[in-house]
Amino acid sequence: MEVAAAGEGEGGTAMETEETERRKALSAQFAAITGCSAEAACGALGGHDWHLERALNAYFEQPLEDKDEGGREPPPRMDPGGCIDLTADATTSNVSDAGADSRQQDDDSSFSLITWNIDGLDSRNLRERARGVCSYLALYSPDVVFLQEVILPYLCILQSRVASYTVIPGNIDGYFTVILLKKSRVKLLKQEIVGFPTTSMMRNLLVVHVSISGNELCLMTSHLESTKDHSKERVKQLQIVLNKMQEESESTTVIFGGDTNLRDSEVTKLGGLPNNVMDMWEFLGKPQHCRYTWDTSSNTNLGIANKCKLRFDRVYIRPAAEGGNIVPRSMDLIGLEKLDCGTFPSDHWGLLCNFDVIL
């Protein structure tokens, strides 16, 4: 009996030690993500039964002023007039913005989309940059948003601020893509994730089928393999994307957008795009003002000495063979202004795309 009691005691001590280490690891992870002190991390996690995602959700929903007791300085704030909370009711929103939004909802002859790599892997000024992205979403009120390089804390911020959108993540581990669909305009029909079998960077293709103004659309986003050294894998992924676009019903308009990391020579290796797939930028006459979406000569977020200008972010369209159609009207860069914290919302510029809907 005494031996058994001793054994039980040792087992209990071992379990307690394991639980202590688990909580230390969670606290360190929480502190690394939020920038708060270790003590504040313990308090936040303890208040949510040591459930990381719940604690992060609660943390990012708090006003910035509530974080000071955690031992960190409040981060620089954006001009209150420049950051619009998407969860606000129409009665409390800026009158001009609400009016513009209602006009867009009533106008079935147009459709808008934003695609943006928001650089969630850069932890510097993460909350401020996320708030900046949300302010652009509120300003332009797009019907659809494609986001790449999202991480869990960023997703938590989005979910707390974009109540007017359906949020569809392509994963919740590591970093991933997200599609936002405006609830008042876009009806979700179904969704799927297409894997890239040989990716070494957790990349995939997120696909949703939706209905907008009576038109069925297939919307796709991805973050293709990065860097020159992974060109071969990136081209393979592009082929998967193009194959998927071709597989969709001819009665459906297909739009793909995202951070492709493509160089023009890589598209040429595939023999160019299929005849029925258009590059939106090329279709619009290759406007120079929105050519380069990754421009280290203008965007200083990464502090890269070598100046590079590349058209990484692209939008491809496969029009429906007949019936309702979506015709590109304009494309512009967004995210070109620095926030009060001294950085741009991302190291990429976003693409704001407007379309005419032919009923």
Coordinates of C-alpha atoms in Angstrom, one line a residue:
M1 CA 0.0 0.0 0.0
E2 CA 2.8 2.4 0.9
V3 CA 4.6 1.6 -2.4
A4 CA 1.4 2.3 -4.4
A5 CA 0.9 5.6 -2.6
A6 CA 4.5 6.6 -3.4
G7 CA 4.0 5.7 -7.0
E8 CA 0.8 7.7 -7.2
G9 CA 2.6 10.6 -5.7
E10 CA 5.4 10.4 -8.2
G11 CA 2.9 10.2 -11.1
G12 CA 1.0 13.2 -9.7
T13 CA 4.2 15.2 -9.5
A14 CA 5.1 14.2 -13.1
M15 CA 1.7 15.3 -14.4
E16 CA 2.0 18.6 -12.5
T17 CA 5.4 19.2 -14.0
E18 CA 4.1 18.5 -17.5
E19 CA 1.2 20.8 -17.0
T20 CA 3.5 23.6 -15.7
E21 CA 5.7 23.2 -18.7
R22 CA 2.7 23.3 -21.0
R23 CA 1.5 26.5 -19.4
K24 CA 4.9 28.1 -19.7
A25 CA 5.0 27.2 -23.4
L26 CA 1.6 28.7 -23.9
S27 CA 2.5 31.8 -22.0
A28 CA 5.6 32.3 -24.1
Q29 CA 3.6 31.8 -27.3
F30 CA 0.9 34.2 -26.2
A31 CA 3.5 36.8 -25.2
A32 CA 5.4 36.4 -28.4
I33 CA 2.2 36.9 -30.5
T34 CA 0.8 39.9 -28.5
G35 CA 4.0 41.6 -27.3
C36 CA 2.7 41.6 -23.7
S37 CA 4.6 40.7 -20.6
A38 CA 4.8 37.1 -19.3
E39 CA 2.7 38.0 -16.3
A40 CA 0.0 39.4 -18.5
A41 CA 0.1 36.3 -20.7
C42 CA -0.4 34.0 -17.7
G43 CA -3.3 36.1 -16.5
A44 CA -5.0 36.2 -19.9
L45 CA -4.6 32.4 -20.5
G46 CA -5.7 31.6 -16.9
G47 CA -8.9 33.5 -17.4
H48 CA -9.7 31.3 -20.4
D49 CA -8.8 27.9 -19.0
W50 CA -5.4 28.0 -20.8
H51 CA -7.1 27.9 -24.2
L52 CA -4.8 29.8 -26.5
E53 CA -7.3 30.7 -29.3
R54 CA -10.0 32.0 -26.8
A55 CA -7.4 34.0 -24.9
L56 CA -6.1 35.6 -28.2
N57 CA -9.6 36.4 -29.3
A58 CA -10.4 38.1 -26.0
Y59 CA -7.1 40.0 -26.1
F60 CA -7.4 41.4 -29.6
E61 CA -11.0 42.4 -29.0
Q62 CA -10.0 44.7 -26.0
P63 CA -9.3 48.4 -26.6
L64 CA -5.6 49.2 -26.8
E65 CA -5.7 51.2 -23.6
D66 CA -6.6 48.1 -21.6
K67 CA -3.2 46.5 -22.4
D68 CA -1.0 49.0 -20.5
E69 CA -1.2 47.0 -17.2
G70 CA 0.4 44.1 -19.0
G71 CA 3.7 45.9 -19.0
R72 CA 3.9 47.2 -22.5
E73 CA 3.5 50.7 -24.0
P74 CA 0.4 51.2 -26.0
P75 CA 1.3 51.0 -29.7
P76 CA 0.9 54.1 -31.9
R77 CA -2.7 54.7 -32.7
M78 CA -4.2 55.5 -36.1
D79 CA -6.2 58.6 -36.5
P80 CA -9.7 57.6 -35.2
G81 CA -11.2 59.0 -38.3
G82 CA -9.0 56.8 -40.5
C83 CA -9.8 53.4 -38.9
I84 CA -13.4 52.4 -39.3
D85 CA -14.8 49.6 -37.2
L86 CA -16.6 47.2 -39.6
T87 CA -18.8 45.9 -36.8
A88 CA -20.4 49.3 -36.4
D89 CA -24.1 49.6 -37.3
A90 CA -25.1 51.7 -40.3
T91 CA -26.7 54.2 -37.9
T92 CA -23.3 54.9 -36.2
S93 CA -21.1 54.7 -39.2
N94 CA -19.8 57.6 -41.2
V95 CA -22.8 58.9 -43.2
S96 CA -20.9 59.1 -46.5
D97 CA -19.4 55.7 -46.2
A98 CA -22.7 54.1 -45.3
G99 CA -24.3 55.8 -48.2
A100 CA -21.7 54.6 -50.6
D101 CA -22.0 51.1 -49.2
S102 CA -25.8 51.1 -49.6
R103 CA -25.5 52.4 -53.1
Q104 CA -23.1 49.6 -54.0
Q105 CA -25.4 47.0 -52.4
D106 CA -28.3 48.3 -54.5
D107 CA -26.3 48.3 -57.7
D108 CA -26.2 44.8 -59.2
S109 CA -24.3 46.1 -62.2
S110 CA -21.0 46.2 -60.4
F111 CA -18.7 43.9 -58.3
S112 CA -15.5 44.6 -56.4
L113 CA -12.7 42.5 -55.1
I114 CA -9.5 43.1 -53.1
T115 CA -6.6 40.7 -53.1
W116 CA -3.7 41.4 -50.6
N117 CA -0.8 39.6 -49.0
I118 CA -1.0 41.2 -45.6
D119 CA 2.4 39.9 -44.3
G120 CA 1.1 38.3 -41.1
L121 CA 4.5 36.6 -40.6
D122 CA 6.0 40.0 -39.8
S123 CA 5.2 40.4 -36.1
R124 CA 6.2 44.1 -36.0
N125 CA 3.2 46.4 -35.4
L126 CA 0.9 43.5 -36.2
R127 CA -2.2 44.9 -34.5
E128 CA -1.7 48.4 -36.0
R129 CA -1.2 47.0 -39.5
A130 CA -4.2 44.7 -39.2
R131 CA -6.3 47.7 -38.1
G132 CA -5.0 49.5 -41.1
V133 CA -6.1 46.7 -43.5
C134 CA -9.5 46.8 -41.8
S135 CA -9.8 50.5 -42.5
Y136 CA -9.2 49.9 -46.2
L137 CA -11.9 47.2 -46.2
A138 CA -14.3 49.6 -44.6
L139 CA -13.3 52.4 -47.0
Y140 CA -13.8 50.4 -50.2
S141 CA -16.4 47.9 -48.9
P142 CA -15.4 45.2 -51.4
D143 CA -17.8 42.3 -52.1
V144 CA -15.0 39.8 -51.9
V145 CA -11.6 39.9 -50.3
F146 CA -8.7 37.5 -50.8
L147 CA -6.0 37.6 -48.1
Q148 CA -2.7 35.7 -48.1
E149 CA -0.1 35.1 -45.3
V150 CA -2.7 35.3 -42.5
I151 CA -1.8 33.9 -39.1
L152 CA -4.1 33.0 -36.2
P153 CA -3.8 36.3 -34.3
Y154 CA -4.5 38.2 -37.5
L155 CA -7.5 36.0 -38.1
C156 CA -8.8 36.7 -34.6
I157 CA -8.6 40.5 -35.3
L158 CA -10.4 40.0 -38.6
Q159 CA -13.2 37.9 -37.0
S160 CA -13.7 40.6 -34.4
R161 CA -13.9 43.4 -36.9
V162 CA -15.6 42.2 -40.0
A163 CA -18.9 41.1 -38.8
S164 CA -20.5 42.1 -42.1
Y165 CA -18.4 39.4 -43.9
T166 CA -18.3 35.6 -43.9
V167 CA -14.8 34.6 -43.0
I168 CA -13.4 31.4 -44.7
P169 CA -9.8 30.4 -43.8
G170 CA -7.8 28.0 -45.9
N171 CA -6.2 26.6 -42.7
I172 CA -5.6 27.7 -39.1
D173 CA -2.1 26.3 -38.7
G174 CA 1.0 28.3 -39.4
Y175 CA 0.1 30.9 -42.1
F176 CA -2.7 30.6 -44.6
T177 CA -5.1 32.3 -47.0
V178 CA -8.5 33.7 -46.1
I179 CA -11.6 34.7 -48.2
L180 CA -14.1 37.2 -47.0
L181 CA -17.6 37.4 -48.5
K182 CA -19.9 40.3 -47.9
K183 CA -23.0 38.8 -46.4
S184 CA -25.4 41.4 -47.8
R185 CA -24.3 40.7 -51.4
V186 CA -22.5 37.3 -51.7
K187 CA -24.2 34.0 -51.0
L188 CA -21.8 31.1 -50.2
L189 CA -22.8 27.9 -52.0
K190 CA -19.9 25.6 -51.2
Q191 CA -16.1 25.6 -50.4
E192 CA -13.1 23.3 -50.8
I193 CA -9.4 23.3 -50.3
V194 CA -7.2 21.8 -53.1
G195 CA -3.8 20.7 -51.8
F196 CA -0.4 21.2 -53.5
P197 CA 1.1 17.8 -53.0
T198 CA 4.8 18.8 -53.2
T199 CA 4.7 22.2 -51.4
S200 CA 7.4 22.7 -48.7
M201 CA 5.7 25.9 -47.5
M202 CA 2.2 24.8 -46.5
R203 CA 0.6 26.3 -49.6
N204 CA -2.8 25.3 -51.0
L205 CA -5.7 26.6 -53.2
L206 CA -8.8 27.9 -51.4
V207 CA -11.9 27.6 -53.5
V208 CA -15.5 28.9 -52.9
H209 CA -18.6 28.8 -55.1
V210 CA -20.8 31.8 -54.6
S211 CA -23.8 33.6 -56.1
I212 CA -23.7 37.4 -56.8
S213 CA -26.6 39.2 -58.4
G214 CA -27.8 35.9 -59.8
N215 CA -24.4 35.1 -61.3
E216 CA -22.7 32.0 -60.1
L217 CA -19.0 32.6 -59.5
C218 CA -16.1 30.3 -58.6
L219 CA -13.6 32.3 -56.5
M220 CA -10.1 31.0 -55.8
T221 CA -7.1 32.4 -53.9
S222 CA -3.6 31.0 -53.2
H223 CA -0.1 32.0 -52.1
L224 CA 2.2 30.2 -54.5
E225 CA 5.6 29.0 -53.5
S226 CA 8.0 31.8 -52.7
T227 CA 11.6 32.7 -53.8
K228 CA 13.5 32.1 -57.0
D229 CA 14.8 28.8 -55.7
H230 CA 11.3 27.3 -55.7
S231 CA 10.4 28.3 -59.3
K232 CA 9.8 24.7 -60.4
E233 CA 7.3 24.1 -57.6
R234 CA 5.6 27.4 -58.2
V235 CA 5.1 26.6 -61.9
K236 CA 3.6 23.2 -60.8
Q237 CA 1.2 25.0 -58.5
L238 CA 0.2 27.4 -61.2
Q239 CA -0.6 24.5 -63.4
I240 CA -2.9 23.1 -60.7
V241 CA -4.6 26.4 -60.4
L242 CA -5.2 26.7 -64.2
N243 CA -6.4 23.1 -64.4
K244 CA -8.9 23.8 -61.6
M245 CA -10.1 26.9 -63.4
Q246 CA -10.7 24.8 -66.5
E247 CA -12.5 22.1 -64.7
E248 CA -15.3 24.4 -63.5
S249 CA -18.6 24.5 -65.4
E250 CA -18.6 26.6 -68.5
S251 CA -21.6 28.5 -67.2
T252 CA -19.6 29.7 -64.2
T253 CA -17.3 32.7 -64.2
V254 CA -14.0 31.8 -62.4
I255 CA -11.8 34.4 -60.7
F256 CA -8.4 33.5 -59.2
G257 CA -6.4 36.1 -57.3
G258 CA -3.5 36.0 -54.9
D259 CA 0.2 36.3 -54.3
T260 CA 1.5 34.2 -57.1
N261 CA 5.2 35.1 -56.7
L262 CA 5.3 34.6 -60.5
R263 CA 7.8 36.0 -62.9
D264 CA 6.6 36.4 -66.5
S265 CA 9.1 33.9 -67.7
E266 CA 7.5 31.2 -65.6
V267 CA 4.1 31.8 -67.2
T268 CA 5.8 31.5 -70.6
K269 CA 7.3 28.1 -69.5
L270 CA 3.7 26.8 -69.4
G271 CA 3.0 28.2 -72.9
G272 CA 1.2 31.2 -71.5
L273 CA -2.3 31.2 -70.1
P274 CA -5.1 29.1 -71.7
N275 CA -7.0 30.9 -74.4
N276 CA -10.1 31.3 -72.3
V277 CA -8.2 32.7 -69.2
M278 CA -7.2 36.3 -69.0
D279 CA -4.7 38.2 -66.9
M280 CA -6.8 41.1 -65.6
W281 CA -3.9 43.6 -65.6
E282 CA -3.1 42.7 -69.2
F283 CA -6.8 42.8 -70.3
L284 CA -7.0 46.4 -68.9
G285 CA -4.0 47.5 -71.2
K286 CA -1.2 46.9 -68.7
P287 CA -1.7 50.1 -66.7
Q288 CA 1.6 51.1 -65.2
H289 CA 0.2 52.7 -62.0
C290 CA -0.7 49.2 -60.7
R291 CA 2.0 47.1 -62.3
Y292 CA 4.3 46.4 -59.3
T293 CA 2.7 45.0 -56.2
W294 CA 6.0 44.2 -54.5
D295 CA 8.2 47.3 -54.7
T296 CA 11.0 47.6 -52.2
S297 CA 12.0 51.0 -53.7
S298 CA 8.8 52.5 -52.3
N299 CA 7.8 50.1 -49.6
T300 CA 10.3 50.1 -46.8
N301 CA 8.7 47.6 -44.4
L302 CA 11.4 44.9 -45.1
G303 CA 14.3 47.3 -45.1
I304 CA 15.8 45.6 -48.2
A305 CA 18.9 47.3 -49.6
N306 CA 18.4 45.9 -53.1
K307 CA 15.5 47.6 -54.9
C308 CA 13.1 45.2 -56.5
K309 CA 9.9 45.8 -58.5
L310 CA 7.8 42.7 -59.2
R311 CA 4.2 41.9 -60.2
F312 CA 3.7 39.1 -57.7
D313 CA 0.0 39.7 -57.1
R314 CA -2.2 38.8 -60.0
V315 CA -5.9 38.2 -60.9
Y316 CA -6.9 35.7 -63.6
I317 CA -10.4 35.4 -65.0
R318 CA -12.1 32.6 -66.9
P319 CA -15.4 34.2 -68.2
A320 CA -18.5 32.1 -68.4
A321 CA -19.1 30.8 -71.9
E322 CA -22.6 32.2 -72.0
G323 CA -25.2 34.0 -69.9
G324 CA -24.3 36.4 -67.1
N325 CA -20.7 37.7 -67.2
I326 CA -18.2 39.7 -65.2
V327 CA -16.1 42.2 -67.2
P328 CA -13.0 43.9 -65.6
R329 CA -13.4 47.7 -65.4
S330 CA -10.4 49.0 -63.3
M331 CA -7.5 48.0 -61.1
D332 CA -5.7 50.1 -58.5
L333 CA -3.1 49.7 -55.8
I334 CA -4.1 50.2 -52.1
G335 CA -2.1 50.4 -48.9
L336 CA 0.3 53.0 -50.3
E337 CA 0.3 55.2 -47.2
K338 CA 2.2 54.7 -44.0
L339 CA 0.3 54.2 -40.8
D340 CA 1.0 56.2 -37.6
C341 CA 3.2 53.4 -36.4
G342 CA 5.7 54.2 -39.2
T343 CA 5.1 51.2 -41.4
F344 CA 2.8 50.3 -44.3
P345 CA 0.0 47.8 -43.7
S346 CA 2.0 45.2 -45.6
D347 CA 5.2 44.7 -47.6
H348 CA 2.9 44.1 -50.6
W349 CA 0.5 46.6 -52.1
G350 CA -3.1 45.4 -52.3
L351 CA -5.0 45.2 -55.5
L352 CA -8.5 46.8 -55.7
C353 CA -10.4 45.3 -58.7
N354 CA -13.7 46.6 -60.0
F355 CA -15.9 44.7 -62.5
D356 CA -19.0 45.4 -64.5
V357 CA -21.8 42.7 -64.2
I358 CA -23.5 42.0 -67.5
L359 CA -27.0 40.8 -66.5

